[in-house]
PDB file of C-alpha atoms in Angstrom:
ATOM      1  CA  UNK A   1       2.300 -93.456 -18.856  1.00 61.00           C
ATOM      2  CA  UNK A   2       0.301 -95.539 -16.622  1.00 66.00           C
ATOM      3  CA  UNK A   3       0.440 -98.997 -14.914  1.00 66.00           C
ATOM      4  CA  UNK A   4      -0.043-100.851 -11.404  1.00 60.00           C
ATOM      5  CA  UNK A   5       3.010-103.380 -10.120  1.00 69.00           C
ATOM      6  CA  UNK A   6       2.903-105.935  -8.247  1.00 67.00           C
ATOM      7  CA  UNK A   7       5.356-106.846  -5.601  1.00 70.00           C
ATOM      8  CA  UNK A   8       6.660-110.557  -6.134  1.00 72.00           C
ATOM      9  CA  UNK A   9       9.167-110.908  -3.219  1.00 74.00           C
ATOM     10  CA  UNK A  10      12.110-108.301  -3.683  1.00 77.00           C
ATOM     11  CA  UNK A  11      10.735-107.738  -7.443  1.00 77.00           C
ATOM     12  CA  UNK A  12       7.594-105.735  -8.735  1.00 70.00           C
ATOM     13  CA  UNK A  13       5.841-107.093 -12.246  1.00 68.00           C
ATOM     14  CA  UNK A  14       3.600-105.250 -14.378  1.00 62.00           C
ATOM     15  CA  UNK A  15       0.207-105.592 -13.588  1.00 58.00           C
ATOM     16  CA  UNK A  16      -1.947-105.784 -16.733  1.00 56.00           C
ATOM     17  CA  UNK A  17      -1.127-103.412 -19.620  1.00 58.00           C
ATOM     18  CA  UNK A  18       1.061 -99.926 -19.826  1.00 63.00           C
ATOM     19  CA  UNK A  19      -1.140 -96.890 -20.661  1.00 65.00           C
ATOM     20  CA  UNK A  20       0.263 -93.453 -22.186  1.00 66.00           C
ATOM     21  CA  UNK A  21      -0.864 -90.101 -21.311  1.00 66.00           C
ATOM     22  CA  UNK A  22       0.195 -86.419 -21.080  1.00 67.00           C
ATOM     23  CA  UNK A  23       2.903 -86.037 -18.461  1.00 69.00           C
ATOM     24  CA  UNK A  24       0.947 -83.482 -17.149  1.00 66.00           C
ATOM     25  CA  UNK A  25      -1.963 -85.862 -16.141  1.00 72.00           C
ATOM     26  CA  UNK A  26       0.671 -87.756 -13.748  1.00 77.00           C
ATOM     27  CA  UNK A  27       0.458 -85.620 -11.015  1.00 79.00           C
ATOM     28  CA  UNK A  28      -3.528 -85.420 -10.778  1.00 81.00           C
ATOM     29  CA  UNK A  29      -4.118 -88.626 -11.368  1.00 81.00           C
ATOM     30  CA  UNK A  30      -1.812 -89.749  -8.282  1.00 84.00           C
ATOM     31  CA  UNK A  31      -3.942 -87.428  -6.059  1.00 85.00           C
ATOM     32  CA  UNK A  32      -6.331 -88.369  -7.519  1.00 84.00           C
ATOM     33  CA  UNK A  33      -6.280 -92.184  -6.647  1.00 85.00           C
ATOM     34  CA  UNK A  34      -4.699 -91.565  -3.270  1.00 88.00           C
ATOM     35  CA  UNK A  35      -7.868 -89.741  -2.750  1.00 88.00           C
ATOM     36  CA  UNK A  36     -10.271 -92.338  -3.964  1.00 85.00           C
ATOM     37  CA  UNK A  37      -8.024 -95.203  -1.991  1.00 86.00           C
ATOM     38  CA  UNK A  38      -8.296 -93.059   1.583  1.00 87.00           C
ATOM     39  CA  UNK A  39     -12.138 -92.302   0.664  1.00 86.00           C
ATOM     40  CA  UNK A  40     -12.498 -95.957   0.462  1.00 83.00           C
ATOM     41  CA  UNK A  41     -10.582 -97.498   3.191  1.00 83.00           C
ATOM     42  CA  UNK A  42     -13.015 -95.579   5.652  1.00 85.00           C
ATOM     43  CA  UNK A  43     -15.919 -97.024   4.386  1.00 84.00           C
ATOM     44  CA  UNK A  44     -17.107 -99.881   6.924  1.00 81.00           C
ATOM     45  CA  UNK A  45     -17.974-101.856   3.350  1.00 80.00           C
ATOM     46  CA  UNK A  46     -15.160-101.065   0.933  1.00 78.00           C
ATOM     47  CA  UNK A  47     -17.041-101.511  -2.625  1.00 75.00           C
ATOM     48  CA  UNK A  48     -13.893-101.458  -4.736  1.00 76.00           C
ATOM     49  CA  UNK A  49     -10.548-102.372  -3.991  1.00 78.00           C
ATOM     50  CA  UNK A  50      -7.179-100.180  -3.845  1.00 80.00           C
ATOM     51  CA  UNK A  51      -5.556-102.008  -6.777  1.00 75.00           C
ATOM     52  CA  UNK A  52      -9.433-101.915  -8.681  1.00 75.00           C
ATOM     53  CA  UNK A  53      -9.438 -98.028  -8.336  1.00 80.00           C
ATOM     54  CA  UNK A  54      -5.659 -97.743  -9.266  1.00 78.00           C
ATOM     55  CA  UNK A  55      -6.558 -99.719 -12.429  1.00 73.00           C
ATOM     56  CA  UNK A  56      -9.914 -97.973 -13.613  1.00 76.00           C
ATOM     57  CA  UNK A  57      -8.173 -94.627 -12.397  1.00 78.00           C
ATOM     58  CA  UNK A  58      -5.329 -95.353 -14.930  1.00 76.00           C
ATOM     59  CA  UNK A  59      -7.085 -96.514 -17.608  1.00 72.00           C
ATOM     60  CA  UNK A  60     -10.116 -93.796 -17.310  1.00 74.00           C
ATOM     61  CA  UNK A  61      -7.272 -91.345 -17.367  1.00 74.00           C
ATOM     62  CA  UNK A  62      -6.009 -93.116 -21.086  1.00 70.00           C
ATOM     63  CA  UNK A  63      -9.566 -93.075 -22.491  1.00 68.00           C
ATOM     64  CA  UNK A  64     -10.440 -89.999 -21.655  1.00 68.00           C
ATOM     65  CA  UNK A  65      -6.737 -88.928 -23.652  1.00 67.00           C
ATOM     66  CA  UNK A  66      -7.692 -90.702 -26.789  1.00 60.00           C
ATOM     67  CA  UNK A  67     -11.588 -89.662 -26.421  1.00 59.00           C
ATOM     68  CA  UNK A  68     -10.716 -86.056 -25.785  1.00 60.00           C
ATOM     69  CA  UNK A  69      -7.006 -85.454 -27.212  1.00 60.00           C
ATOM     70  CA  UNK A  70      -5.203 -82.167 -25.631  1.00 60.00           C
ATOM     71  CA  UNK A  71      -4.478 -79.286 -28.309  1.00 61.00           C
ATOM     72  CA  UNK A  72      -1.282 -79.291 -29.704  1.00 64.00           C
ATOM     73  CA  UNK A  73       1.140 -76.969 -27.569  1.00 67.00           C
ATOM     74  CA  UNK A  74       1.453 -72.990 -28.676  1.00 72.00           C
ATOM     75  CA  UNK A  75       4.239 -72.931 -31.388  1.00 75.00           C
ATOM     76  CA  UNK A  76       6.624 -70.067 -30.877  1.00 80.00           C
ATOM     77  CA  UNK A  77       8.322 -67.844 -33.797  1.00 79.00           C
ATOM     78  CA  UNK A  78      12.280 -68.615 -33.230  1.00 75.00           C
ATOM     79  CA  UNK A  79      13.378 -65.234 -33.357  1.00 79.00           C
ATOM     80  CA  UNK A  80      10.808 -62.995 -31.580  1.00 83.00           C
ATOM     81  CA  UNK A  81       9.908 -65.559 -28.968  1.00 86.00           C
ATOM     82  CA  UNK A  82       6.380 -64.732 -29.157  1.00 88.00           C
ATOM     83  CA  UNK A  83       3.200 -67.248 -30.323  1.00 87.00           C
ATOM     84  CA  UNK A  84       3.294 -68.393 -33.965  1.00 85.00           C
ATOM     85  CA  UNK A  85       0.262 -66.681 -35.333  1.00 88.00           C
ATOM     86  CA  UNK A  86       0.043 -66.289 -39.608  1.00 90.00           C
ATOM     87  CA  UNK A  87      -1.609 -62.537 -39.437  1.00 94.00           C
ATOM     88  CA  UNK A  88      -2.868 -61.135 -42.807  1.00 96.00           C
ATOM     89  CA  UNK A  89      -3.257 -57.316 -43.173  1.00 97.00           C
ATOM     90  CA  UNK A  90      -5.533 -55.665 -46.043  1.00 97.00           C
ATOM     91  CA  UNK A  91      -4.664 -52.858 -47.038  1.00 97.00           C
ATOM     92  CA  UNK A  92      -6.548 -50.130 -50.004  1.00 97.00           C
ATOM     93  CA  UNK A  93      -4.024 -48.697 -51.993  1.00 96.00           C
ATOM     94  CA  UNK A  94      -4.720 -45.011 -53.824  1.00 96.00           C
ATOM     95  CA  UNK A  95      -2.209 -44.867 -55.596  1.00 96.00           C
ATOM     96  CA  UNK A  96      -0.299 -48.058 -56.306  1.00 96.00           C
ATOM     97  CA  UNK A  97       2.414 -46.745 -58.967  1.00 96.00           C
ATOM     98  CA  UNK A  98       3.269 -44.182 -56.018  1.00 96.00           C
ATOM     99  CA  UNK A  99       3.424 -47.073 -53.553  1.00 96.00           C
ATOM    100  CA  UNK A 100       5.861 -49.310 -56.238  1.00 96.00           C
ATOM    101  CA  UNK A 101       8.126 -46.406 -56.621  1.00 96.00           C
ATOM    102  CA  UNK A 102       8.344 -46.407 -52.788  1.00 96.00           C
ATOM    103  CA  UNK A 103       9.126 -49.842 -52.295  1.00 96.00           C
ATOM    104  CA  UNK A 104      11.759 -49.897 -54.847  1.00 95.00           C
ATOM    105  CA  UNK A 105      13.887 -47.103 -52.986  1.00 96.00           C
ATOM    106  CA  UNK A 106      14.188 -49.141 -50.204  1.00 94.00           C
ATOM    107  CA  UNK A 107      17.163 -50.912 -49.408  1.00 91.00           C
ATOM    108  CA  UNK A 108      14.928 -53.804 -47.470  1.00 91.00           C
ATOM    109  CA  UNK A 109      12.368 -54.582 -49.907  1.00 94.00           C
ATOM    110  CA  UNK A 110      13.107 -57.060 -52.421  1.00 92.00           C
ATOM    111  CA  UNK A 111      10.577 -57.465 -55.374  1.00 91.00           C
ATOM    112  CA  UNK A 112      10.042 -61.342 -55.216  1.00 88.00           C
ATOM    113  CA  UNK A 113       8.169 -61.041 -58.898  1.00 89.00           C
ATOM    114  CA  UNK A 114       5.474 -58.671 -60.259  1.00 91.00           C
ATOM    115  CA  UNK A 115       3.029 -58.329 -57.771  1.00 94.00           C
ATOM    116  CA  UNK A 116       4.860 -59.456 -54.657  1.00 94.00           C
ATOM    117  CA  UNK A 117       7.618 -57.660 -52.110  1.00 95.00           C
ATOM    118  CA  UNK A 118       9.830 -59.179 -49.121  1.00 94.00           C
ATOM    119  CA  UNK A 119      10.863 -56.826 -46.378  1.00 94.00           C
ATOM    120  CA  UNK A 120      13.491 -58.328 -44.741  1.00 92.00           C
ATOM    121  CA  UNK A 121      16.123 -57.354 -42.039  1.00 88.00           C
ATOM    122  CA  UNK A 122      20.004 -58.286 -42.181  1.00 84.00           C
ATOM    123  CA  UNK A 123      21.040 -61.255 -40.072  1.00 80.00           C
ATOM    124  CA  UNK A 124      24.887 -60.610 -41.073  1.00 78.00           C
ATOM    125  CA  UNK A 125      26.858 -60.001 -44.745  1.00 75.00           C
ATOM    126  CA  UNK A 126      24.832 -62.401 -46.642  1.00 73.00           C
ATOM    127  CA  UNK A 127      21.883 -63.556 -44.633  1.00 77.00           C
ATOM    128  CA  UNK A 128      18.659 -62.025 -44.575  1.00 81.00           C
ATOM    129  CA  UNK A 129      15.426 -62.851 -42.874  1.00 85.00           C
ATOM    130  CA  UNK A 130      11.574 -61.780 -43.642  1.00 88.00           C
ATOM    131  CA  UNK A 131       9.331 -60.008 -41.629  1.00 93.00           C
ATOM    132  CA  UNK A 132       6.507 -59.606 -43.966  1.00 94.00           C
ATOM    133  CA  UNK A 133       4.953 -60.496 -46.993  1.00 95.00           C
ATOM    134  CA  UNK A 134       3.464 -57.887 -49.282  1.00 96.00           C
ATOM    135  CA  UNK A 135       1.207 -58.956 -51.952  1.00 96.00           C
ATOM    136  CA  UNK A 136      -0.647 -57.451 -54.948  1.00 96.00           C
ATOM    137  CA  UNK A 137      -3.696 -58.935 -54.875  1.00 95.00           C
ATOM    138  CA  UNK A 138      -6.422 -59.293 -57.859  1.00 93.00           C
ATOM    139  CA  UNK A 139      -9.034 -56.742 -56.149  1.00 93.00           C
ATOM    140  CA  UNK A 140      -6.638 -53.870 -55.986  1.00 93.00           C
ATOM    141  CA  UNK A 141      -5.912 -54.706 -51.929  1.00 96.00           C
ATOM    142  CA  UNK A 142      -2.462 -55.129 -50.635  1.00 97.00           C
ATOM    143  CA  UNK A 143      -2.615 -58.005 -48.399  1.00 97.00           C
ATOM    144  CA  UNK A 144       0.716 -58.266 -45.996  1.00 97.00           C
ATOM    145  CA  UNK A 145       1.286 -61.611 -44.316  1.00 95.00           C
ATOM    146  CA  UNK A 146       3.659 -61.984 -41.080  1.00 94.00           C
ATOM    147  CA  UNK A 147       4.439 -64.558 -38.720  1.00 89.00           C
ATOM    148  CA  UNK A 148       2.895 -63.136 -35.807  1.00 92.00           C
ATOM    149  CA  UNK A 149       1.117 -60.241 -34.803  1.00 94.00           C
ATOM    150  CA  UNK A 150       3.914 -58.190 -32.748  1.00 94.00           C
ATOM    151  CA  UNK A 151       5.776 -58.286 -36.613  1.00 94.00           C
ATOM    152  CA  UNK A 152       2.276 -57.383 -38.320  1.00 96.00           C
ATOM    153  CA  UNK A 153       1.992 -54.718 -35.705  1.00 96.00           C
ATOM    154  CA  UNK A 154       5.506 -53.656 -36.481  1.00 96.00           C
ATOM    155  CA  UNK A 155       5.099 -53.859 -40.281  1.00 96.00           C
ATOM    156  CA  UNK A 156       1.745 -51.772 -40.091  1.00 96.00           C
ATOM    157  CA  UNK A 157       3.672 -48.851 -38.397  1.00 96.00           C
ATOM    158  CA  UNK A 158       6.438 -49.178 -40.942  1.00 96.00           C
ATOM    159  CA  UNK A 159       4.372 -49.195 -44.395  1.00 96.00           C
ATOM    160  CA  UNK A 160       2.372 -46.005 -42.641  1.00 95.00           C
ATOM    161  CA  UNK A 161       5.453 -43.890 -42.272  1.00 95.00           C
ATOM    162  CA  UNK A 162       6.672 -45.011 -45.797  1.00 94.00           C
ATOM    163  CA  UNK A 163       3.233 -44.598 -47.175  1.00 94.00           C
ATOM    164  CA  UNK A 164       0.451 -43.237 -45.058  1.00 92.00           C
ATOM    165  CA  UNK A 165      -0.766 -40.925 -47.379  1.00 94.00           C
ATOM    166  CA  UNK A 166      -1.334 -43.883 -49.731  1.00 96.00           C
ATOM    167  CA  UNK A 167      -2.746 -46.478 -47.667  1.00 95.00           C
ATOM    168  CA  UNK A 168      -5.388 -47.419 -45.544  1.00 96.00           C
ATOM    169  CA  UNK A 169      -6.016 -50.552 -43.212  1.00 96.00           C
ATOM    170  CA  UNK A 170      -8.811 -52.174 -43.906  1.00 96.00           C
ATOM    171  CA  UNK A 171      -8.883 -55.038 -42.173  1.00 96.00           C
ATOM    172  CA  UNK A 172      -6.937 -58.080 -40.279  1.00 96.00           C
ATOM    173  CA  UNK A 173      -7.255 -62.174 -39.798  1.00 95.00           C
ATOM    174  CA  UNK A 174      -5.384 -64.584 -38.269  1.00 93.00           C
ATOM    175  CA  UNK A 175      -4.568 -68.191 -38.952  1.00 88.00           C
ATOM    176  CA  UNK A 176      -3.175 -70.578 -35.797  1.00 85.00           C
ATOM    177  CA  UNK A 177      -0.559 -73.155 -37.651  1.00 79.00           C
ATOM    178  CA  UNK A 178      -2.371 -75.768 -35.195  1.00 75.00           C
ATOM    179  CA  UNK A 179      -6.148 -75.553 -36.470  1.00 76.00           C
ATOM    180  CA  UNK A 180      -4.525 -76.022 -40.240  1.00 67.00           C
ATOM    181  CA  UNK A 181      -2.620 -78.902 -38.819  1.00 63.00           C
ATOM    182  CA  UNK A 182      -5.681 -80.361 -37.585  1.00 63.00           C
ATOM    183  CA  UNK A 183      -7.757 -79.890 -40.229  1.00 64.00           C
ATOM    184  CA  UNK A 184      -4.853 -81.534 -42.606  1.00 58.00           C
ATOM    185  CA  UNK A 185      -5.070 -84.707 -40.304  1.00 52.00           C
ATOM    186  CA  UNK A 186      -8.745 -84.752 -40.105  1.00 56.00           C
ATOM    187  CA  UNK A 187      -8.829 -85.101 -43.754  1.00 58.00           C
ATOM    188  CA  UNK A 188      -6.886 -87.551 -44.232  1.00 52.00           C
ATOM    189  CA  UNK A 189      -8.421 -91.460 -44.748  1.00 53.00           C
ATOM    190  CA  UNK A 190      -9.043 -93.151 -41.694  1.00 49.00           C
ATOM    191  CA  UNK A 191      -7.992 -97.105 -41.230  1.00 46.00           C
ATOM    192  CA  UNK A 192     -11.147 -98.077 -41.975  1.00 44.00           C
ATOM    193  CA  UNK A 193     -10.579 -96.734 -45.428  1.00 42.00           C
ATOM    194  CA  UNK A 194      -7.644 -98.939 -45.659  1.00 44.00           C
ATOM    195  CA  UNK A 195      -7.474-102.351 -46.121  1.00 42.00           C
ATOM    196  CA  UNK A 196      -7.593-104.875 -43.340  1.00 44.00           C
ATOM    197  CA  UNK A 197      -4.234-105.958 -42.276  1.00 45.00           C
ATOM    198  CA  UNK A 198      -4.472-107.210 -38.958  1.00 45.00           C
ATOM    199  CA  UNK A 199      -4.374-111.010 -38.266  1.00 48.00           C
ATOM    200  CA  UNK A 200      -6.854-110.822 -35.204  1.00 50.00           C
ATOM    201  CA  UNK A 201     -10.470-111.978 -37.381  1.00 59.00           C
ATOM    202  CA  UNK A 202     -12.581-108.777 -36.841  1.00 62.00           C
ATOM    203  CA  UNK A 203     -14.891-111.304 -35.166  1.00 66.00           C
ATOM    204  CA  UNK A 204     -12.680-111.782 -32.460  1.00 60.00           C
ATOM    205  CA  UNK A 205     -11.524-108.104 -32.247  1.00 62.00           C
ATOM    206  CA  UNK A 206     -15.057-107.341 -31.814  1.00 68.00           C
ATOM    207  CA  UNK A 207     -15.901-109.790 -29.350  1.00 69.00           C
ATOM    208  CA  UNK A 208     -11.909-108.535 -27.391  1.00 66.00           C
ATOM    209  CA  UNK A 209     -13.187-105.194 -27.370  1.00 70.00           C
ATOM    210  CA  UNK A 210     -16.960-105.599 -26.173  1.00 73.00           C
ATOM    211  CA  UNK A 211     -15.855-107.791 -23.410  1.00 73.00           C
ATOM    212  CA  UNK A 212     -13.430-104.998 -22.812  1.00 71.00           C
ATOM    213  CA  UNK A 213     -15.742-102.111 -22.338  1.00 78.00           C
ATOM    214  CA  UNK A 214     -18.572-104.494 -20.510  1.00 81.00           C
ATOM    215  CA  UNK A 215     -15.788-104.407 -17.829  1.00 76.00           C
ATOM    216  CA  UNK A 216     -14.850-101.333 -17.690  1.00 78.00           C
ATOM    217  CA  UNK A 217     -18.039 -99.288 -17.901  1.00 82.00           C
ATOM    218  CA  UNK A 218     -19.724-101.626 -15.419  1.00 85.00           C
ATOM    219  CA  UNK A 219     -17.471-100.385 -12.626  1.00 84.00           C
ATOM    220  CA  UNK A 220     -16.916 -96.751 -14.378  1.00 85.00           C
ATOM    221  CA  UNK A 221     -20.181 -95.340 -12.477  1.00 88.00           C
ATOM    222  CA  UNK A 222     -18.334 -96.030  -8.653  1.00 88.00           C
ATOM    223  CA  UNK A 223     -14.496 -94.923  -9.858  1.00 85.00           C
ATOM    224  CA  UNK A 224     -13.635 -91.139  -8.907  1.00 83.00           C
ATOM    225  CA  UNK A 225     -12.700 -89.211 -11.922  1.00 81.00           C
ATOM    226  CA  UNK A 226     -10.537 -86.756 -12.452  1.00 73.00           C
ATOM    227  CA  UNK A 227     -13.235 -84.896 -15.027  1.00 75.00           C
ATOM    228  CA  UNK A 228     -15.372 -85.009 -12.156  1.00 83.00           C
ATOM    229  CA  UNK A 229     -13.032 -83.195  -9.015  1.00 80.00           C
ATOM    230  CA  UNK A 230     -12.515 -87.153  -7.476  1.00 80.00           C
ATOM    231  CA  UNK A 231     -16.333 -87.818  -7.301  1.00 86.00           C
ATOM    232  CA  UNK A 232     -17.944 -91.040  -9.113  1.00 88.00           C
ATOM    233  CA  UNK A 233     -20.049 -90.564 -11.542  1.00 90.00           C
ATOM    234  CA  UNK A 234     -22.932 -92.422  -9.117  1.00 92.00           C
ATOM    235  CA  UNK A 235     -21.815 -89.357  -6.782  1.00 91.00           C
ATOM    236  CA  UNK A 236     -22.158 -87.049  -9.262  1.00 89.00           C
ATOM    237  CA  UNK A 237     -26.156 -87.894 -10.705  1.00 91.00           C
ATOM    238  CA  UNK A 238     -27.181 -86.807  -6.848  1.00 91.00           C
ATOM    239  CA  UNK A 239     -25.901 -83.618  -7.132  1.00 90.00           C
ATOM    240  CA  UNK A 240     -27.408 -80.793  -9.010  1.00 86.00           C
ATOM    241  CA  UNK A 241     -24.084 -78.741 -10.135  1.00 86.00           C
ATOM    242  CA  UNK A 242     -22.707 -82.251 -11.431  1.00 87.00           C
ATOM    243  CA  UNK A 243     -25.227 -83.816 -13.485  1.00 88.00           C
ATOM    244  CA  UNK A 244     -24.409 -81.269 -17.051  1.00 87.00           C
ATOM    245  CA  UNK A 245     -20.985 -81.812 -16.556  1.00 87.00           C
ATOM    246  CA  UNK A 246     -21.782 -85.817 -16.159  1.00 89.00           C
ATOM    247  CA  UNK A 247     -24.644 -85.620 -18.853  1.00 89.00           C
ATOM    248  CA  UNK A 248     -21.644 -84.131 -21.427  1.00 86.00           C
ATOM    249  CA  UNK A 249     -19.369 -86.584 -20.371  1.00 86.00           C
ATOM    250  CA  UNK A 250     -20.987 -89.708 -21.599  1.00 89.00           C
ATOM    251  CA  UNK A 251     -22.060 -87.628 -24.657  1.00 88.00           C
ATOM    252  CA  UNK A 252     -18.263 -87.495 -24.918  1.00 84.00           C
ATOM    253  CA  UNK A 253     -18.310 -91.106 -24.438  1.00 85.00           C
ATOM    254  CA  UNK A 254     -20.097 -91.914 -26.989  1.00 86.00           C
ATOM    255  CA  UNK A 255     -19.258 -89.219 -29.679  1.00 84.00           C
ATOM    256  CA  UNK A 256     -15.660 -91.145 -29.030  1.00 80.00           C
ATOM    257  CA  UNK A 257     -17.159 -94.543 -29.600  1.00 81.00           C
ATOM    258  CA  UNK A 258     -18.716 -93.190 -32.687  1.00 83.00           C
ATOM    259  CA  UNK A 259     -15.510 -92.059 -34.288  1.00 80.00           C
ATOM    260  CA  UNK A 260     -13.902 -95.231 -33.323  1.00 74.00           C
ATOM    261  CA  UNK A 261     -16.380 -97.238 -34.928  1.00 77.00           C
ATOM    262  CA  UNK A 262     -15.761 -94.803 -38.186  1.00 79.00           C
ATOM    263  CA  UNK A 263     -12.560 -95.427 -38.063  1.00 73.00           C
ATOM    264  CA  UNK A 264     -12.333 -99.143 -37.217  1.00 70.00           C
ATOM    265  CA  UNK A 265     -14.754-100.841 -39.015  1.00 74.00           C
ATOM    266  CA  UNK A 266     -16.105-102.300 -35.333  1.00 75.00           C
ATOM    267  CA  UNK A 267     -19.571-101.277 -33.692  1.00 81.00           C
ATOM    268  CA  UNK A 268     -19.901 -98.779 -31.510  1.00 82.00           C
ATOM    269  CA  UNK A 269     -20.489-100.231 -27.439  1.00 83.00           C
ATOM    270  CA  UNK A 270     -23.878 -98.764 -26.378  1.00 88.00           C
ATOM    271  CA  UNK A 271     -23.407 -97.120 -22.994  1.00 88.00           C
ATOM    272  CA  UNK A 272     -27.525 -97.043 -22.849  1.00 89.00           C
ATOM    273  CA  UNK A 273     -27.398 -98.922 -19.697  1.00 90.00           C
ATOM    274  CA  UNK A 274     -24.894 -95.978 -18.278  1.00 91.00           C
ATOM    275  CA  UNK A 275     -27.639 -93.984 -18.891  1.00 92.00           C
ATOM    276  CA  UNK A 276     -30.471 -95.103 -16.718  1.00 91.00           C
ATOM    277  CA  UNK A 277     -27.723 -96.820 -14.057  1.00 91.00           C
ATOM    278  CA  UNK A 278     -26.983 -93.032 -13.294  1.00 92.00           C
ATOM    279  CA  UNK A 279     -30.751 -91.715 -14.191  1.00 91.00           C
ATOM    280  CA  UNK A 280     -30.002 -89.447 -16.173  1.00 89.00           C
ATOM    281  CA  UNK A 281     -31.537 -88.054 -19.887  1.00 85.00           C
ATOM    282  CA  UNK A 282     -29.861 -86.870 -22.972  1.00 75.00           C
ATOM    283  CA  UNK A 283     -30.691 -83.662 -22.817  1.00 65.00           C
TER     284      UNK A 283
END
């Protein structure tokens, strides 16, 4: 998290409001103002101030978490170690009596119900666990589901020497656990679909929040960002190499304003005068 202190005497009180972010973010962001506060002090006419840069550096660093949230981190499979990855083989199947008959003899397959077969391993006397997921499906396919793709590599090479003869691979696809995750909370009703709870009058919330932003994107344009290697975004319009990656960041901006206001019930803030402060066009 993020937040400037003040020194009072032999005590230090929090300056303004306490802003989360990835942990990760820390470290740049420290460089990142120490930077922009050394930059700065050179300057015969300082335009912003060290605890001014601390403050939009900070909170720049918390917008930019909320506009642009980091992906969730890999998952790993407990007992292989390796990146949870739901991998679905297809398989044709000549001859599927032959290929029942087969799975039956073996000691670990278990017929879960008519069209449908576990292959397991032994964890001790009385515990097993599953490494695949063989399924009968409507079109005549076998489709065989693992947790990751070393096990559907390793269940491949397995159902070939069982059943080669019988078999061939016709295809694969993969599902990350993530992207379903995401798409699960994406669906989901957003607060504005809810009723209004809060006892700040939307009036006033909307007014907070306006006066908010006015105050924060006025200064934005001469605050280094990290999005932006430490230059401001005034730094950035005069140079070439810069100007997409600024032109996509206020796009950003205000793709994340739009959802907000979705979500909230509460205008989006127009960033227009961003726009022709830096000179720049939506492309």
């Amino acid at each position: 998290m993020g937040a400037r202190l003040l020194r009072r005497g032999d005590t230090c009180t929090l300056g303004g409001g306490i802003y989360p972010f990835e942990r990760e973010h820390a470290k740049e962001l420290a460089a990142t103002i120490l930077k922009a506060i050394r930059r700065e002090t050179r300057k015969k006419r300082p335009r912003a101030t060290p605890a001014g840069i601390i403050t939009v550096a900070i909170i720049s660093t918390w917008l930019d978490s909320i506009l642009d949230p980091p992906a969730p981190p890999m998952l790993m499979d407990a007992q292989t170690k390796e990146p949870l990855l739901f991998t679905m083989d297809t398989y044709r199947v000549s001859d599927w009596p032959a290929l029942e008959d087969i799975l039956a003899a073996q000691d670990n397959v278990e017929q879960e119900d008519e069209n449908v077969w576990i292959w397991a391993e032994s964890i001790d006397e009385e515990r097993y666990r599953s490494l695949a997921r063989l399924e009968r499906l409507s079109t005549g396919l076998m489709e065989v589901e693992c947790r990751t793709t070393g096990r559907a590599n390793a269940a491949r090479k397995w159902l070939e020497s069982l059943a080669g003869s019988l078999l061939s691979h016709t295809g694969r696809k993969t599902e990350d656990p993530r992207e379903k995750l995401r798409d699960e909370l994406a669906s989901r009703p957003g607060p504005a679909a809810k009723k209004h709870t809060s006892e700040i009058p939307l009036e006033l919330q909307r007014e907070i929040i306006s006066k908010y932003m006015t105050d924060h994107y006025t200064s934005w344009p001469t605050i280094p960002l990290p999005a932006l290697n430490g230059k401001t975004p005034l730094q950035a319009a005069k140079l070439k190499t810069y100007r997409p990656k600024l032109v996509e960041l206020l796009k950003h901006i205000e793709q994340g304003e739009a959802k907000r206001a979705k979500d909230s019930g509460i205008p989006a803030f127009d960033i227009g005068f961003l726009w022709e402060r830096l000179g720049l066009t939506r492309e």
